[in-house]
XYZ file of N, CA, C and O in Angstrom:
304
model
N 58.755 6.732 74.789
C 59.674 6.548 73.683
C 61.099 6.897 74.098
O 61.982 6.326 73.459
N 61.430 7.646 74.955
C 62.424 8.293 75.394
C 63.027 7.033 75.770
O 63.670 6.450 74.897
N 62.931 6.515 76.909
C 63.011 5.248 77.947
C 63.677 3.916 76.960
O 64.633 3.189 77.231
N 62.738 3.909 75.667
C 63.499 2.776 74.498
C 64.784 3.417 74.140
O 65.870 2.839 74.162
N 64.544 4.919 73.737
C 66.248 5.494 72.920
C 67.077 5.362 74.078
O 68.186 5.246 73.556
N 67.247 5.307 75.270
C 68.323 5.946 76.024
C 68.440 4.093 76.285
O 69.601 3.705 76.415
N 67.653 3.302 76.341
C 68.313 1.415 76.315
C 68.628 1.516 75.202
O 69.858 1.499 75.146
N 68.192 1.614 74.260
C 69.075 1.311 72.767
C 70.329 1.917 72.770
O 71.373 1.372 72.411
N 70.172 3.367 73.296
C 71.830 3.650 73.506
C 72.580 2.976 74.334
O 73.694 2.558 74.019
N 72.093 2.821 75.369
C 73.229 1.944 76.229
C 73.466 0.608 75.964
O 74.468 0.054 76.417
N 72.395 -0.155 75.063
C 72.657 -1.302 74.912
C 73.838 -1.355 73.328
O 74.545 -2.326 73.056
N 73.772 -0.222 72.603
C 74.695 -0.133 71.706
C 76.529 -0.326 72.218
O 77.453 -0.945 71.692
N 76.439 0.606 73.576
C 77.483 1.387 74.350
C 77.944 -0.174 74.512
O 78.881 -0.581 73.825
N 77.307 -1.001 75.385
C 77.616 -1.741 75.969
C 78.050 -2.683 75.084
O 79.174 -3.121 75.328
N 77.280 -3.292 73.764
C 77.605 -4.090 72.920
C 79.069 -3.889 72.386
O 79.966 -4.727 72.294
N 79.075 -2.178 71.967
C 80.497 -1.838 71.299
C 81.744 -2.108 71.898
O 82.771 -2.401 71.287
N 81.569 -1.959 73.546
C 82.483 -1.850 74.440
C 83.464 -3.807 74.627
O 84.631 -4.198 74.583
N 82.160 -4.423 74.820
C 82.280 -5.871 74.733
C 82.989 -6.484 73.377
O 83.779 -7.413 73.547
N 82.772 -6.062 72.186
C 83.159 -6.381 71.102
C 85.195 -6.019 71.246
O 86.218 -6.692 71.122
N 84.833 -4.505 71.584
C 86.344 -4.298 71.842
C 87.044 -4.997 72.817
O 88.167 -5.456 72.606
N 86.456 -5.106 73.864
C 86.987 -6.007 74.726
C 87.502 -7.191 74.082
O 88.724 -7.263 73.952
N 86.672 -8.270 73.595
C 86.806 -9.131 73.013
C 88.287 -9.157 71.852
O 89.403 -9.649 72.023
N 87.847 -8.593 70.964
C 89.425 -8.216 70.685
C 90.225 -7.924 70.515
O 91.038 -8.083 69.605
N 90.160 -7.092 71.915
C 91.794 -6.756 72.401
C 92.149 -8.073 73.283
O 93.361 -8.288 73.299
N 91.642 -8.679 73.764
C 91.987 -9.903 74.532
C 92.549 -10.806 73.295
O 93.723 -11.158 73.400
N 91.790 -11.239 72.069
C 91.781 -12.042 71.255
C 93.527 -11.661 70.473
O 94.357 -12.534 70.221
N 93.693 -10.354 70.254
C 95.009 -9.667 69.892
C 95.929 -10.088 70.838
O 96.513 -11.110 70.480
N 96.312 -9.598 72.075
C 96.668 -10.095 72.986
C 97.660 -11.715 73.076
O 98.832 -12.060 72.925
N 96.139 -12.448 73.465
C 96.329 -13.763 73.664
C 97.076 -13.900 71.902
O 98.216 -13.825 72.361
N 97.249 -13.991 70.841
C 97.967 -14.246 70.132
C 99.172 -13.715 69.780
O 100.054 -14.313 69.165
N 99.221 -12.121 70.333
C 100.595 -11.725 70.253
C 101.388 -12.570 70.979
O 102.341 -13.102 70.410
N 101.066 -12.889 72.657
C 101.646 -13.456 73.380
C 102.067 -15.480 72.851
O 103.051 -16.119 73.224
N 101.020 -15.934 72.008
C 101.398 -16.883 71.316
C 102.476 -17.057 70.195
O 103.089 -18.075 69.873
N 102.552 -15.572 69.600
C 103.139 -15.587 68.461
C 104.617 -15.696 69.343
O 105.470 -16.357 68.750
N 104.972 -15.222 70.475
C 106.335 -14.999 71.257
C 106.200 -16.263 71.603
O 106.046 -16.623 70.436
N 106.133 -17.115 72.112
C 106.239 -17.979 72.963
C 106.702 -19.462 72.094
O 107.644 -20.244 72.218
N 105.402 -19.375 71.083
C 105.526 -20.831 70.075
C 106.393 -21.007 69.124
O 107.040 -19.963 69.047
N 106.792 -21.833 68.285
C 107.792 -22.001 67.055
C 106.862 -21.417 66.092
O 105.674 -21.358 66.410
N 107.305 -20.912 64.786
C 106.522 -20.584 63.908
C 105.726 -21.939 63.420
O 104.588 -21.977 62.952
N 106.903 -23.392 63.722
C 105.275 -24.190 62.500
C 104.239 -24.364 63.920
O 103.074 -24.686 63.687
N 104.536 -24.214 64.958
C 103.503 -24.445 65.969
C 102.281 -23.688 65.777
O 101.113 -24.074 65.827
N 102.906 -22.201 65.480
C 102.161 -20.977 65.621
C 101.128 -21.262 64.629
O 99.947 -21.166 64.963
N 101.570 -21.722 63.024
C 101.238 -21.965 62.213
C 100.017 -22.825 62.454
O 98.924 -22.369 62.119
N 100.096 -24.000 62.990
C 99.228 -24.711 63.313
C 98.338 -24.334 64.269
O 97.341 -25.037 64.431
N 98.507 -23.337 64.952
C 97.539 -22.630 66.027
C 96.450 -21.611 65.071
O 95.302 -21.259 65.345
N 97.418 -21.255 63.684
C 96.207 -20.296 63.155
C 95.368 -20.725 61.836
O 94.683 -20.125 61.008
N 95.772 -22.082 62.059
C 94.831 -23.465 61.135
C 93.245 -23.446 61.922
O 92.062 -23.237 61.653
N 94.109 -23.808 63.041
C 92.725 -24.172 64.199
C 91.768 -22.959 64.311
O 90.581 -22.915 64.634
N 92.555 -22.082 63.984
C 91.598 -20.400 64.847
C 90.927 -20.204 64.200
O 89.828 -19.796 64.579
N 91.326 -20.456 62.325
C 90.690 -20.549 60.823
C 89.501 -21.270 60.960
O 88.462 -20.770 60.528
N 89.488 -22.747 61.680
C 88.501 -23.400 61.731
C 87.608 -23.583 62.324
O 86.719 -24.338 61.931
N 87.561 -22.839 63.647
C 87.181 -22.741 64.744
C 86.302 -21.612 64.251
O 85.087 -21.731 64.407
N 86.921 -20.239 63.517
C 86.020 -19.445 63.237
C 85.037 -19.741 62.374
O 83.888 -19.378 62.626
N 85.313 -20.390 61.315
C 84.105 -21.258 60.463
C 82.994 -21.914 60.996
O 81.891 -22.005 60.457
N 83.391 -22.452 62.275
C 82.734 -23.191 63.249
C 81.479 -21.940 63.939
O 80.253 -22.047 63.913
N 82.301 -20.821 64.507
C 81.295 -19.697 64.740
C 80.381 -19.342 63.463
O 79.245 -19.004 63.792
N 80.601 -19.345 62.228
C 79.907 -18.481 61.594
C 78.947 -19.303 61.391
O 77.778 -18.952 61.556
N 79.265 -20.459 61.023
C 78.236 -21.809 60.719
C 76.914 -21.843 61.878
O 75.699 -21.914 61.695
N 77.712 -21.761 63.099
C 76.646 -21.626 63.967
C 75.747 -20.659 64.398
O 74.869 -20.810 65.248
N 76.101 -19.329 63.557
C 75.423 -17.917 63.731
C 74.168 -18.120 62.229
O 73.262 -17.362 61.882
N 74.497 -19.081 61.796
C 73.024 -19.060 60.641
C 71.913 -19.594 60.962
O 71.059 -19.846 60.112
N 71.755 -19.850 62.260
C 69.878 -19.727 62.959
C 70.046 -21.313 62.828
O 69.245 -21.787 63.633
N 70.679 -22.273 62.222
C 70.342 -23.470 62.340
C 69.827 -24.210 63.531
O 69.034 -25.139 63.381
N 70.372 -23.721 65.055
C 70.143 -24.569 66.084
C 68.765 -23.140 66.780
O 68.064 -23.169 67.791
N 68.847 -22.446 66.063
C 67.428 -21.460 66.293
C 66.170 -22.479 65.485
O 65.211 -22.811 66.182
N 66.207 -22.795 64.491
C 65.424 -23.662 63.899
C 65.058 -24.833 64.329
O 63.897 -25.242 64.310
N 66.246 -25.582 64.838
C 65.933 -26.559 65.186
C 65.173 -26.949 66.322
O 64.613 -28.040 66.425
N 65.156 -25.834 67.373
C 64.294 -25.776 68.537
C 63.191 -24.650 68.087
O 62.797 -23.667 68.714
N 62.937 -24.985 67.178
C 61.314 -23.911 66.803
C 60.079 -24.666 67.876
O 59.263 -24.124 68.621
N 60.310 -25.958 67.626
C 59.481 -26.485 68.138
C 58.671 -27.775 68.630
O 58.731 -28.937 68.227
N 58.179 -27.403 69.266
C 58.573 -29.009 70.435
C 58.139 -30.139 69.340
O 59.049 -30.884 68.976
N 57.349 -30.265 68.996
C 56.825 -31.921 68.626
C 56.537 -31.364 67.221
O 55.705 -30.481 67.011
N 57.630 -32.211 65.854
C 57.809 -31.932 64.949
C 57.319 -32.670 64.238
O 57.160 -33.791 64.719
N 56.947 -32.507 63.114
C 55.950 -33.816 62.177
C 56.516 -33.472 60.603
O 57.111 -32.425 60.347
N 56.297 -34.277 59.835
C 57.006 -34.554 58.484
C 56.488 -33.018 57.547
O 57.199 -32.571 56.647
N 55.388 -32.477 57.885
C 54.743 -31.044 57.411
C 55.844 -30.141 57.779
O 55.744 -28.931 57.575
C-alpha cells in the first residue's frame, strides 16, 4: 500500500508541476503577444483562444473515448 501512496504522490507532484508549467508559458506567450500586436489584432487573437478553448472542453467530454469503445458496432 505504501508503494501506491508515494506514486500517487508523485504523480500528483508531477501533474501540479506540469499544469503550472503550462501556464506560465500560456501567460507568457500572451503577455509577449499583447506587446507586439495592435489591440484589434490582439483582439482577434483572444476570439480564437475563446474558441479554441471550447474546442478543448468539448473534447474532454469522453466523446472520442466513446467512440472507440469498440471495434465492430451494431445498431444495439
Amino acid at each position: 500500500m505504501e508503494k501506491l501512496e508515494s506514486k500517487t504522490v508523485k504523480g500528483v507532484i508531477w501533474g501540479t508541476g506540469a499544469q503550472i508549467f503550462i501556464y506560465s508559458f500560456q501567460f507568457t506567450v500572451t503577455a509577449l503577444l499583447a506587446r507586439v500586436l495592435a489591440p484589434e489584432d490582439f483582439g482577434s487573437v483572444g476570439i480564437i483562444a475563446v474558441l479554441l478553448e471550447f474546442n478543448v472542453i468539448i473534447g474532454g467530454l469522453g466523446l472520442t473515448t466513446a467512440l472507440v469503445q469498440r471495434r465492430d458496432l451494431n445498431r444495439d
